[in-house]
mmCIF file of C-alpha atoms in Angstrom:
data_model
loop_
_atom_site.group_PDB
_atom_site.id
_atom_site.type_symbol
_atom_site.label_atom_id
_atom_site.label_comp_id
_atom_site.label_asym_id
_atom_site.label_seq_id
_atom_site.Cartn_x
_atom_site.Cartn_y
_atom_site.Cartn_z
ATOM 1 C CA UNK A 1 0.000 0.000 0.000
ATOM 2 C CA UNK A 2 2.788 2.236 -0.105
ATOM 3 C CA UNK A 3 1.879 3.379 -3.687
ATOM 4 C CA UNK A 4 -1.592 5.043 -3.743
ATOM 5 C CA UNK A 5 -3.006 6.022 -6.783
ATOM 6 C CA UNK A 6 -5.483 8.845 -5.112
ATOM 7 C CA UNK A 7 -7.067 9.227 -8.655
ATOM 8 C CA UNK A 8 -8.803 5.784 -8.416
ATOM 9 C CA UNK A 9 -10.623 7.235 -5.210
ATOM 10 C CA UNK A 10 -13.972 8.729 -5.272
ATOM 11 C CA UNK A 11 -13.115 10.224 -2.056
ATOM 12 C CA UNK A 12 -10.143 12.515 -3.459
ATOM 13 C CA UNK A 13 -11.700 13.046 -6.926
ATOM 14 C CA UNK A 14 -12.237 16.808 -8.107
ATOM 15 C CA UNK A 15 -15.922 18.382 -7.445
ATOM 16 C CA UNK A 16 -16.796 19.732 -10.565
ATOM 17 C CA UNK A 17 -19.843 21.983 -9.217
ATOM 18 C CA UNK A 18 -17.352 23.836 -6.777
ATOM 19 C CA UNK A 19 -14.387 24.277 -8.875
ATOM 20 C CA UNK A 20 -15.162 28.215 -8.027
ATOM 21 C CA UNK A 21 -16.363 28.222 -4.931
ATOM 22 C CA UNK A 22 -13.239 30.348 -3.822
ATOM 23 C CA UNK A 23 -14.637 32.285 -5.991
ATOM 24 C CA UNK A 24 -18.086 32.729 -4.526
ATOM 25 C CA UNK A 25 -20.223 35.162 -2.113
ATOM 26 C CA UNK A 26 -20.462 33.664 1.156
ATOM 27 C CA UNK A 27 -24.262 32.868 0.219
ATOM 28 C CA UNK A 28 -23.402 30.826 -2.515
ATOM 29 C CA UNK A 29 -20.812 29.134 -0.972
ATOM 30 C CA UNK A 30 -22.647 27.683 1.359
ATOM 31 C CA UNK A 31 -25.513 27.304 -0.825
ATOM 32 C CA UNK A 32 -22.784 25.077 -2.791
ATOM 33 C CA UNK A 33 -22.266 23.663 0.517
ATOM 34 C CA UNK A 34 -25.522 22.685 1.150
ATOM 35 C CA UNK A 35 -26.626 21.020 -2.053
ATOM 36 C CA UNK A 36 -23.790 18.349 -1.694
ATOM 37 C CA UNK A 37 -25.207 17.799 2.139
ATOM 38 C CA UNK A 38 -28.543 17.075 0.142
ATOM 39 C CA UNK A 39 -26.925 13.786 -1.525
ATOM 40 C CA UNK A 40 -25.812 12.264 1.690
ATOM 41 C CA UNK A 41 -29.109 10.961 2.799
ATOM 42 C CA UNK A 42 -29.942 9.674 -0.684
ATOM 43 C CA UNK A 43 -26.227 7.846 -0.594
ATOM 44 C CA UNK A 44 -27.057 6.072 2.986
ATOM 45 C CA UNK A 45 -30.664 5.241 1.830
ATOM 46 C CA UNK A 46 -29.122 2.842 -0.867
ATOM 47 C CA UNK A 47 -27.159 0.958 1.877
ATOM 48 C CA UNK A 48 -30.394 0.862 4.480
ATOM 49 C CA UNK A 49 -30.227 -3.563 3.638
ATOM 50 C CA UNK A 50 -26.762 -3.846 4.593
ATOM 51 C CA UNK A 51 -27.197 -1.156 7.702
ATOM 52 C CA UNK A 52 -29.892 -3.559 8.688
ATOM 53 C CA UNK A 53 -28.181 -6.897 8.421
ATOM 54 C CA UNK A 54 -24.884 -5.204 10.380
ATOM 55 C CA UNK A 55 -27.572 -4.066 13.304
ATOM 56 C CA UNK A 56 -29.071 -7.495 13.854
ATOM 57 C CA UNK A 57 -25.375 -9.320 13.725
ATOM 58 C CA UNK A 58 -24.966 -6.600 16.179
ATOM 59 C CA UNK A 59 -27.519 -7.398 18.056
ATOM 60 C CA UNK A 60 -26.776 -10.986 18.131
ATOM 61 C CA UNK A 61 -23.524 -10.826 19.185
ATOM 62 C CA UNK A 62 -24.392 -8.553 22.074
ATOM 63 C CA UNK A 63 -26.848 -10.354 23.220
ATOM 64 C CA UNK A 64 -24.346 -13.363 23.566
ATOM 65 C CA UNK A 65 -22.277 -11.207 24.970
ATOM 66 C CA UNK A 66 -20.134 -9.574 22.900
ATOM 67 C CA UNK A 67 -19.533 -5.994 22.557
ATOM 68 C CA UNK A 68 -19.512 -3.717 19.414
ATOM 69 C CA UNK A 69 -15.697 -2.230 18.858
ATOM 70 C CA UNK A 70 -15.327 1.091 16.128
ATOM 71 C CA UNK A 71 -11.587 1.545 14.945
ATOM 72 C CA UNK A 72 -11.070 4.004 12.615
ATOM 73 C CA UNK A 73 -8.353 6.674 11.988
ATOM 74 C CA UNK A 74 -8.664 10.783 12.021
ATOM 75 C CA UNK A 75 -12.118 11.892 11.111
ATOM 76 C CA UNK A 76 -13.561 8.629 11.304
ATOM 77 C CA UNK A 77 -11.916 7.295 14.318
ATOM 78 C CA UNK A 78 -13.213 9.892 16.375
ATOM 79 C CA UNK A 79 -16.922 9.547 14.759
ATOM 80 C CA UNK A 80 -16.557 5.866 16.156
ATOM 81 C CA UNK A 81 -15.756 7.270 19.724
ATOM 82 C CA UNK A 82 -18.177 9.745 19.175
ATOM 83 C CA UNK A 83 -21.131 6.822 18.818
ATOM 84 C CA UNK A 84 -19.844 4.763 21.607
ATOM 85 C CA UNK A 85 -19.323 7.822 24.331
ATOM 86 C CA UNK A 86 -23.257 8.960 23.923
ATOM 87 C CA UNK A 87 -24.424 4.958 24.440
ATOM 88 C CA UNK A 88 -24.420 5.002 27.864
ATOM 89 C CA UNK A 89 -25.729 8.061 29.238
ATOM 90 C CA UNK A 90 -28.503 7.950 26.700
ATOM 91 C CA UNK A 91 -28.965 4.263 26.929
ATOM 92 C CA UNK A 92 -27.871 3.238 30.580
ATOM 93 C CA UNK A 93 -25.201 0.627 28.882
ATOM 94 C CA UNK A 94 -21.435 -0.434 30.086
ATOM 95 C CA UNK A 95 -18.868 1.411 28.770
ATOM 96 C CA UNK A 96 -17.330 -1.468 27.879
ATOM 97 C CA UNK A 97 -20.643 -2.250 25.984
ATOM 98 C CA UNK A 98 -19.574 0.125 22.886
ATOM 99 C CA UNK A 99 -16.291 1.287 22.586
ATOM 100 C CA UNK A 100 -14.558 3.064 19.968
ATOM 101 C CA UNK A 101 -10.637 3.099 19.316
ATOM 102 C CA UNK A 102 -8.682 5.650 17.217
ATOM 103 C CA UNK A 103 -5.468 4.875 15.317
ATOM 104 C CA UNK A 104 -2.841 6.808 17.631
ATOM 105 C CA UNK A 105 -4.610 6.399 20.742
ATOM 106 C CA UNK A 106 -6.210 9.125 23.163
ATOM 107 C CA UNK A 107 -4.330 12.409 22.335
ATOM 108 C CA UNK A 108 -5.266 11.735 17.994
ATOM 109 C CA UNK A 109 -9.136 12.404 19.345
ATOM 110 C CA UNK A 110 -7.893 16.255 19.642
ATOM 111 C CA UNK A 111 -5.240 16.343 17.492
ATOM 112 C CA UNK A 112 -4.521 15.320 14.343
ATOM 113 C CA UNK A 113 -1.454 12.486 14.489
ATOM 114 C CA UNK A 114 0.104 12.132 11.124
ATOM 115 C CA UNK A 115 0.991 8.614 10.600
ATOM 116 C CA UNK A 116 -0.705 7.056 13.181
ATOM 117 C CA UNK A 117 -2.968 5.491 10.355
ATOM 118 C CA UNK A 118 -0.598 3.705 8.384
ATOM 119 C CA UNK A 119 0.295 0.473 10.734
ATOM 120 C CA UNK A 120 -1.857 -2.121 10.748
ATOM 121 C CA UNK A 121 0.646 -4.323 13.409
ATOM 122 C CA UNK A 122 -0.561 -1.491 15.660
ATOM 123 C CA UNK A 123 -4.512 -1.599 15.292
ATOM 124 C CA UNK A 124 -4.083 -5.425 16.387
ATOM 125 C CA UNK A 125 -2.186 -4.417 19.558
ATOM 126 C CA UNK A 126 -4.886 -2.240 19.931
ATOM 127 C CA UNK A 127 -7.612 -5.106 19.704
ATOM 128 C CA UNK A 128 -5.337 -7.600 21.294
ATOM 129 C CA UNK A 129 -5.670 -5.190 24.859
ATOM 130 C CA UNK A 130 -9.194 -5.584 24.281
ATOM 131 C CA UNK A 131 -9.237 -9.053 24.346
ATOM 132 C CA UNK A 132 -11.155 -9.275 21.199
ATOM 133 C CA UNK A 133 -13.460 -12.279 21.005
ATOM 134 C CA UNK A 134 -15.517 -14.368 18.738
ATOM 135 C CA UNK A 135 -18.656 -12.844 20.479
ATOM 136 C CA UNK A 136 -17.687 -8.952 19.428
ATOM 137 C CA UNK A 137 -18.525 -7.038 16.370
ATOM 138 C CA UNK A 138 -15.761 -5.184 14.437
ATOM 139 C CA UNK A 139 -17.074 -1.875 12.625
ATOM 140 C CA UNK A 140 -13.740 -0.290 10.716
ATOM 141 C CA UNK A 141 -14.059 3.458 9.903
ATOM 142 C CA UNK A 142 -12.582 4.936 6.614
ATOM 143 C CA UNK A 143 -13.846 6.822 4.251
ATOM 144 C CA UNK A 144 -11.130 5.648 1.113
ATOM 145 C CA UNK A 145 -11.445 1.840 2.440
ATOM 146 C CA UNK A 146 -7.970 1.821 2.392
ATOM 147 C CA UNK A 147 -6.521 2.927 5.089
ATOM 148 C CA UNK A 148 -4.110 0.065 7.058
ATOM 149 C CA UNK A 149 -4.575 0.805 10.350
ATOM 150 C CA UNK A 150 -8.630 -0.125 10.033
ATOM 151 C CA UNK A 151 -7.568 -2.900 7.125
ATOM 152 C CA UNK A 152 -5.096 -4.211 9.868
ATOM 153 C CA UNK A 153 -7.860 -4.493 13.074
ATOM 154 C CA UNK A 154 -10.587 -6.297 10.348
ATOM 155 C CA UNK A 155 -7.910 -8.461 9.548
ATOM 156 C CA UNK A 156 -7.025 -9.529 12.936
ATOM 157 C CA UNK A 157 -10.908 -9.273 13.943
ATOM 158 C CA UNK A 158 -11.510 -12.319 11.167
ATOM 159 C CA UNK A 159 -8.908 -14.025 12.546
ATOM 160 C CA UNK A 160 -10.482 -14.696 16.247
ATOM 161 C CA UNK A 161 -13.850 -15.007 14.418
ATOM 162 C CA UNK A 162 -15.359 -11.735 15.766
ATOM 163 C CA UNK A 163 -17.859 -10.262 13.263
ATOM 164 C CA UNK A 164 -16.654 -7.795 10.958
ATOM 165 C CA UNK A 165 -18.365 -4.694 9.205
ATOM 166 C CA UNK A 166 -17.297 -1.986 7.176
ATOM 167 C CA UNK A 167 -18.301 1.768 6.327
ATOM 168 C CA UNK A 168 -16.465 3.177 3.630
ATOM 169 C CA UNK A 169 -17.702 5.881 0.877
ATOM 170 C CA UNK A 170 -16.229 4.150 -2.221
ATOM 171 C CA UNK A 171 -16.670 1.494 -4.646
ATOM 172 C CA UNK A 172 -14.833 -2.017 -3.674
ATOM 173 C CA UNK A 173 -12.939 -0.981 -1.497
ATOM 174 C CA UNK A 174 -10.069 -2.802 0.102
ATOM 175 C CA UNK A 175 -11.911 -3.079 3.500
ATOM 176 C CA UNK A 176 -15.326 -4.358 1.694
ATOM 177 C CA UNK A 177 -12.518 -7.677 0.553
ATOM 178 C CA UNK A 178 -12.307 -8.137 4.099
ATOM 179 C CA UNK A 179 -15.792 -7.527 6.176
ATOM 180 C CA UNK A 180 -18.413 -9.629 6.236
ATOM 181 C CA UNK A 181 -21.241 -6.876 5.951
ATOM 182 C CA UNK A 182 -19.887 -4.191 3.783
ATOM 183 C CA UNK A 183 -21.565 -0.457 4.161
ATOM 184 C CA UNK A 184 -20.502 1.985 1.094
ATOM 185 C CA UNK A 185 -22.515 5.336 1.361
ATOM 186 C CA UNK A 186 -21.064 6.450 -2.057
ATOM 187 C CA UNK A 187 -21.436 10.504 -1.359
ATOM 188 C CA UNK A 188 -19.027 11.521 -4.463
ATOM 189 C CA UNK A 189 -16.290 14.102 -4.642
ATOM 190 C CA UNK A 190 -16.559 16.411 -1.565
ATOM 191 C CA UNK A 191 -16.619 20.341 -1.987
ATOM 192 C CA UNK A 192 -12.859 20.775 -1.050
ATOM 193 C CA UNK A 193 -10.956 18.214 -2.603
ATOM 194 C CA UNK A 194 -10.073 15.151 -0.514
ATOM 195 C CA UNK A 195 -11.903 16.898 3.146
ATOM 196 C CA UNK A 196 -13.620 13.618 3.555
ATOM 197 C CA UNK A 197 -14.596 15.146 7.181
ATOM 198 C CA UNK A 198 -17.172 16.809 4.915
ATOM 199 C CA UNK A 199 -20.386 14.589 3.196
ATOM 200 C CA UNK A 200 -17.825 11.767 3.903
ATOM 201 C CA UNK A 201 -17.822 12.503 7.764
ATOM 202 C CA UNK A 202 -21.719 13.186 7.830
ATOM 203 C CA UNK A 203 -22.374 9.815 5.797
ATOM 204 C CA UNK A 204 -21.022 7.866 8.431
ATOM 205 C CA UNK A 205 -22.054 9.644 11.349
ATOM 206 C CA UNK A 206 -25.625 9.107 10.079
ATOM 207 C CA UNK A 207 -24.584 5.321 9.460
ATOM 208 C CA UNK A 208 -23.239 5.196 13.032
ATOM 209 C CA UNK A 209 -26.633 6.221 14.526
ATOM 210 C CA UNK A 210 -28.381 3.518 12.695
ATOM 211 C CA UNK A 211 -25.807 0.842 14.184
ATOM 212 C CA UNK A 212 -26.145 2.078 17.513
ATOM 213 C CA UNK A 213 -29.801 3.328 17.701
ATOM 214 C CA UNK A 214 -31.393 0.600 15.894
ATOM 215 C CA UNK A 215 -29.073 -2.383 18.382
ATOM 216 C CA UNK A 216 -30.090 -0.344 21.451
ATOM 217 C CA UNK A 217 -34.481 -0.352 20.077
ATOM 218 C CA UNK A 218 -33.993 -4.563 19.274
ATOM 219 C CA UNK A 219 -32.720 -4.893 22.723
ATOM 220 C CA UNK A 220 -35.589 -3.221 24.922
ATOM 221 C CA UNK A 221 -33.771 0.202 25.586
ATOM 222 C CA UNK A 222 -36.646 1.756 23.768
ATOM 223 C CA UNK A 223 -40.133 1.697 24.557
ATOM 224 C CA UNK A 224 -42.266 3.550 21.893
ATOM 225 C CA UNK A 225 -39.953 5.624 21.282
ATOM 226 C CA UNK A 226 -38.879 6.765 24.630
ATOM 227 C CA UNK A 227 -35.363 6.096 26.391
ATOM 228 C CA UNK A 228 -36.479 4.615 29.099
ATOM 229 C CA UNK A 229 -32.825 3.405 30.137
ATOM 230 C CA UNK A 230 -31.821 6.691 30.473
ATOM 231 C CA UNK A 231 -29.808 7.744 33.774
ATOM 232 C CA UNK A 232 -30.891 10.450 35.541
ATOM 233 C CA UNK A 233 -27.127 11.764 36.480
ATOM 234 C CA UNK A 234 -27.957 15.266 36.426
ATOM 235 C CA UNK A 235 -31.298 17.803 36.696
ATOM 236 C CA UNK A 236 -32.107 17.600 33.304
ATOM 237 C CA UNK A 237 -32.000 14.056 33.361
ATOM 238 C CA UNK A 238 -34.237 13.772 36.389
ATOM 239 C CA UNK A 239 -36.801 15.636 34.919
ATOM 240 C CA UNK A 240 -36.812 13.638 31.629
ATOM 241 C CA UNK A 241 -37.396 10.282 33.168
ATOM 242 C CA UNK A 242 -40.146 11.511 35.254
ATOM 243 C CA UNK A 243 -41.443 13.063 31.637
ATOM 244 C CA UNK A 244 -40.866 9.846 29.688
ATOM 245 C CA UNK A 245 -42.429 7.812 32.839
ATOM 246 C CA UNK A 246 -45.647 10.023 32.259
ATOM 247 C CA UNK A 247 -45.566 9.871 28.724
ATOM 248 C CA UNK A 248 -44.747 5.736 28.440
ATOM 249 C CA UNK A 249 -47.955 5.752 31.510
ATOM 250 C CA UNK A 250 -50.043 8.420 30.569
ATOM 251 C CA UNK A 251 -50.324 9.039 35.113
ATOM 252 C CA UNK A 252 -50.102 12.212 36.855
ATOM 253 C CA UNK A 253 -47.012 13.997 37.347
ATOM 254 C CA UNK A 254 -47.338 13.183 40.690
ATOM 255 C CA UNK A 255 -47.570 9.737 40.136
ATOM 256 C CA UNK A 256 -44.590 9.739 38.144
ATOM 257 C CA UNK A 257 -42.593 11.499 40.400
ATOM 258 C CA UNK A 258 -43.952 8.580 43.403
ATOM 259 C CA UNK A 259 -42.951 5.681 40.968
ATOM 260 C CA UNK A 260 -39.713 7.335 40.076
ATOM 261 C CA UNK A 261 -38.681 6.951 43.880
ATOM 262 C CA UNK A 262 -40.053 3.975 44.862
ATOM 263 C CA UNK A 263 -38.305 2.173 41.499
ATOM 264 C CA UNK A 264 -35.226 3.527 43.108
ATOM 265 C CA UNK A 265 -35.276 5.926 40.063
ATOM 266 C CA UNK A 266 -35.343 3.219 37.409
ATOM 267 C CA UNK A 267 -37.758 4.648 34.551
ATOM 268 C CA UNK A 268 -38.006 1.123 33.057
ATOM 269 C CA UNK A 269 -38.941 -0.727 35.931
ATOM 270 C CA UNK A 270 -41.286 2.815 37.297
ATOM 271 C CA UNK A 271 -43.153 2.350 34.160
ATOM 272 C CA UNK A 272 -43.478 -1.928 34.563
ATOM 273 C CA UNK A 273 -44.633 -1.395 37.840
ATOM 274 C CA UNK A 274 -47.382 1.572 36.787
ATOM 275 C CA UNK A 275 -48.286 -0.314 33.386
ATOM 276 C CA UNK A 276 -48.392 -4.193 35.692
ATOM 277 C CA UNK A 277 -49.961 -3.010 38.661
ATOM 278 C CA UNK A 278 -46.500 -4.862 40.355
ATOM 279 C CA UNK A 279 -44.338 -3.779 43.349
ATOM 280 C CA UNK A 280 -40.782 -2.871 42.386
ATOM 281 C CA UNK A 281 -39.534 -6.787 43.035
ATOM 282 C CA UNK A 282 -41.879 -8.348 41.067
ATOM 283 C CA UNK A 283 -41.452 -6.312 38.142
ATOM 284 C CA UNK A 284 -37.351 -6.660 38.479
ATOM 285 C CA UNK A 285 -38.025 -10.249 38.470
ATOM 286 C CA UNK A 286 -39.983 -10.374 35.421
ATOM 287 C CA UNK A 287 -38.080 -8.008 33.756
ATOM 288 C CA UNK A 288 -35.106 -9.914 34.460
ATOM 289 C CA UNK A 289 -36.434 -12.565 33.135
ATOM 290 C CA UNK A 290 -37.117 -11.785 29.451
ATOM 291 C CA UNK A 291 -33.552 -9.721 29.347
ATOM 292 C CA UNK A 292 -35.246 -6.669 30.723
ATOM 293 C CA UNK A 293 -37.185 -5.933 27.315
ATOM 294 C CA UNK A 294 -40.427 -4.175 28.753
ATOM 295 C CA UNK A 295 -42.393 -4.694 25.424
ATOM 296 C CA UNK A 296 -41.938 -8.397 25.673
ATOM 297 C CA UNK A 297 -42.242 -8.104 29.551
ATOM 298 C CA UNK A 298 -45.295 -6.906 29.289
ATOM 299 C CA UNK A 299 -47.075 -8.709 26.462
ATOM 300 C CA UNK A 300 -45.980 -11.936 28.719
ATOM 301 C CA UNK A 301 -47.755 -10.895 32.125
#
């Protein structure tokens, strides 16, 4: 890989609409701007069957036990670690649960390490600390598909039989020869050459929150569409699981707030308790029992 021929990449190719945009008024540049954004969402939309095979191998996995790993380098690294930071407070997981990892470690999430992308011996280290298993799910990050650190950890990843997916915004790419669910939001040439932090970036942020929105819904975090897992860490917090307690209920404020407590400030088992007519041990034990999934909790009472 040490020769790359940049002009086979879609991601470095030359935008032909914004060839002047150094050109233009500040309106129409980001006018420009803007009608590339529009293509994203019609890119990702052509890869919603593979999104939706990766997010039930996903949940599989983690339901066995496994976890779901992103590795990725730059831009895409950090959208990985991105994902996995916002899983627990919004959907009262481990932090071990989802985890992301970044090709030159904990200072490349501020700033920019040169080279730190180019090893792959180093992205298996990096998986090898994490005692990567045959339970956990793989998701390399790159935009080209070629870059060796992410190449490097899917390798290694097949290797101990973990499952491995890949997001990449080009055509057969060298990481879509290697995962087992390939994900290819093909966004085109960005508006500066080669910024692949631009429609790039957004393409697989918006991927990302499929993966990790749609694993968290299939196992019970959501109820309707409500977070009920959510921890209430802070005011705000308190005050939204007392909300989604009245809204998943349809009681009183009052009887939110009484349910809340006596839960011991568990909005999932506050609302099995309200919607069972059980005391908090009962519903824990039910709950318990069918993986706490409320919907299936409560279609089984």
């Amino acid at each position: 890989m040490s020769n790359i021929d940049l002009d086979k990449l879609i991601t470095e190719s030359r935008n032909i609409r914004t060839l002047d945009i150094d050109k233009a008024s500040t309106l129409e540049m980001v006018t420009l701007m803007n009608n590339e954004d529009k293509l994203v969402p019609l890119a990702v939309e052509s890869e919603l069957p593979n999104i939706a095979e990766a997010i039930d191998k996903i949940v599989d996995r983690i339901e066995r036990g496994g976890r779901l790993i992103y590795i990725g380098a730059g831009t895409s690294g950090r959208l990985g670690i991105l994902d996995a930071s916002e899983c627990p407070p919004t959907y009262g997981v481990s932090s071990e649960l989802v985890q992301g990892i970044i090709a030159g470690g904990y200072e490349a999430i501020f700033k920019a390490k040169e080279g730190a992308e180019d090893s792959k011996e180093v992205a298996v280290k990096d998986l090898k600390e994490k005692n990567l298993s045959e339970l956990d799910v793989v998701v390399g990050l790159a935009a080209s598909g070629r870059t060796p650190y992410v190449i490097g950890g899917l390798e290694y990843a097949n290797k101990v039989n973990a499952y491995t997916i890949s997001i990449s915004c080009t055509y057969k790419s060298e990481l879509s020869k290697i995962s087992k669910t390939t994900i290819s939001p093909i966004v085109g040439a960005e508006v500066v050459t080669g910024s692949t932090r631009l429609k790039a970036g957004t393409a697989q942020k918006l991927v990302l929150n499929m993966l990790s929105t749609g694993a968290m819904i299939k196992l019970g975090k959501v109820y309707s569409n409500l977070m009920i897992d959510v921890k209430p860490t802070n005011e705000k917090l308190v005050e939204r699981a007392k909300r989604i307690i009245q809204e998943a209920t349809e009681c009183s404020r009052e009887v939110a707030e009484k349910y809340f407590e006596e839960s011991n400030r568990d909005v999932k088992v506050a609302i099995f308790m309200i919607t069972a007519n059980k005391s908090k041990e009962e519903s824990q034990k039910i709950l318990e029992k069918y993986k706490n999934n409320i919907l299936k909790s409560i279609k089984n009472i």
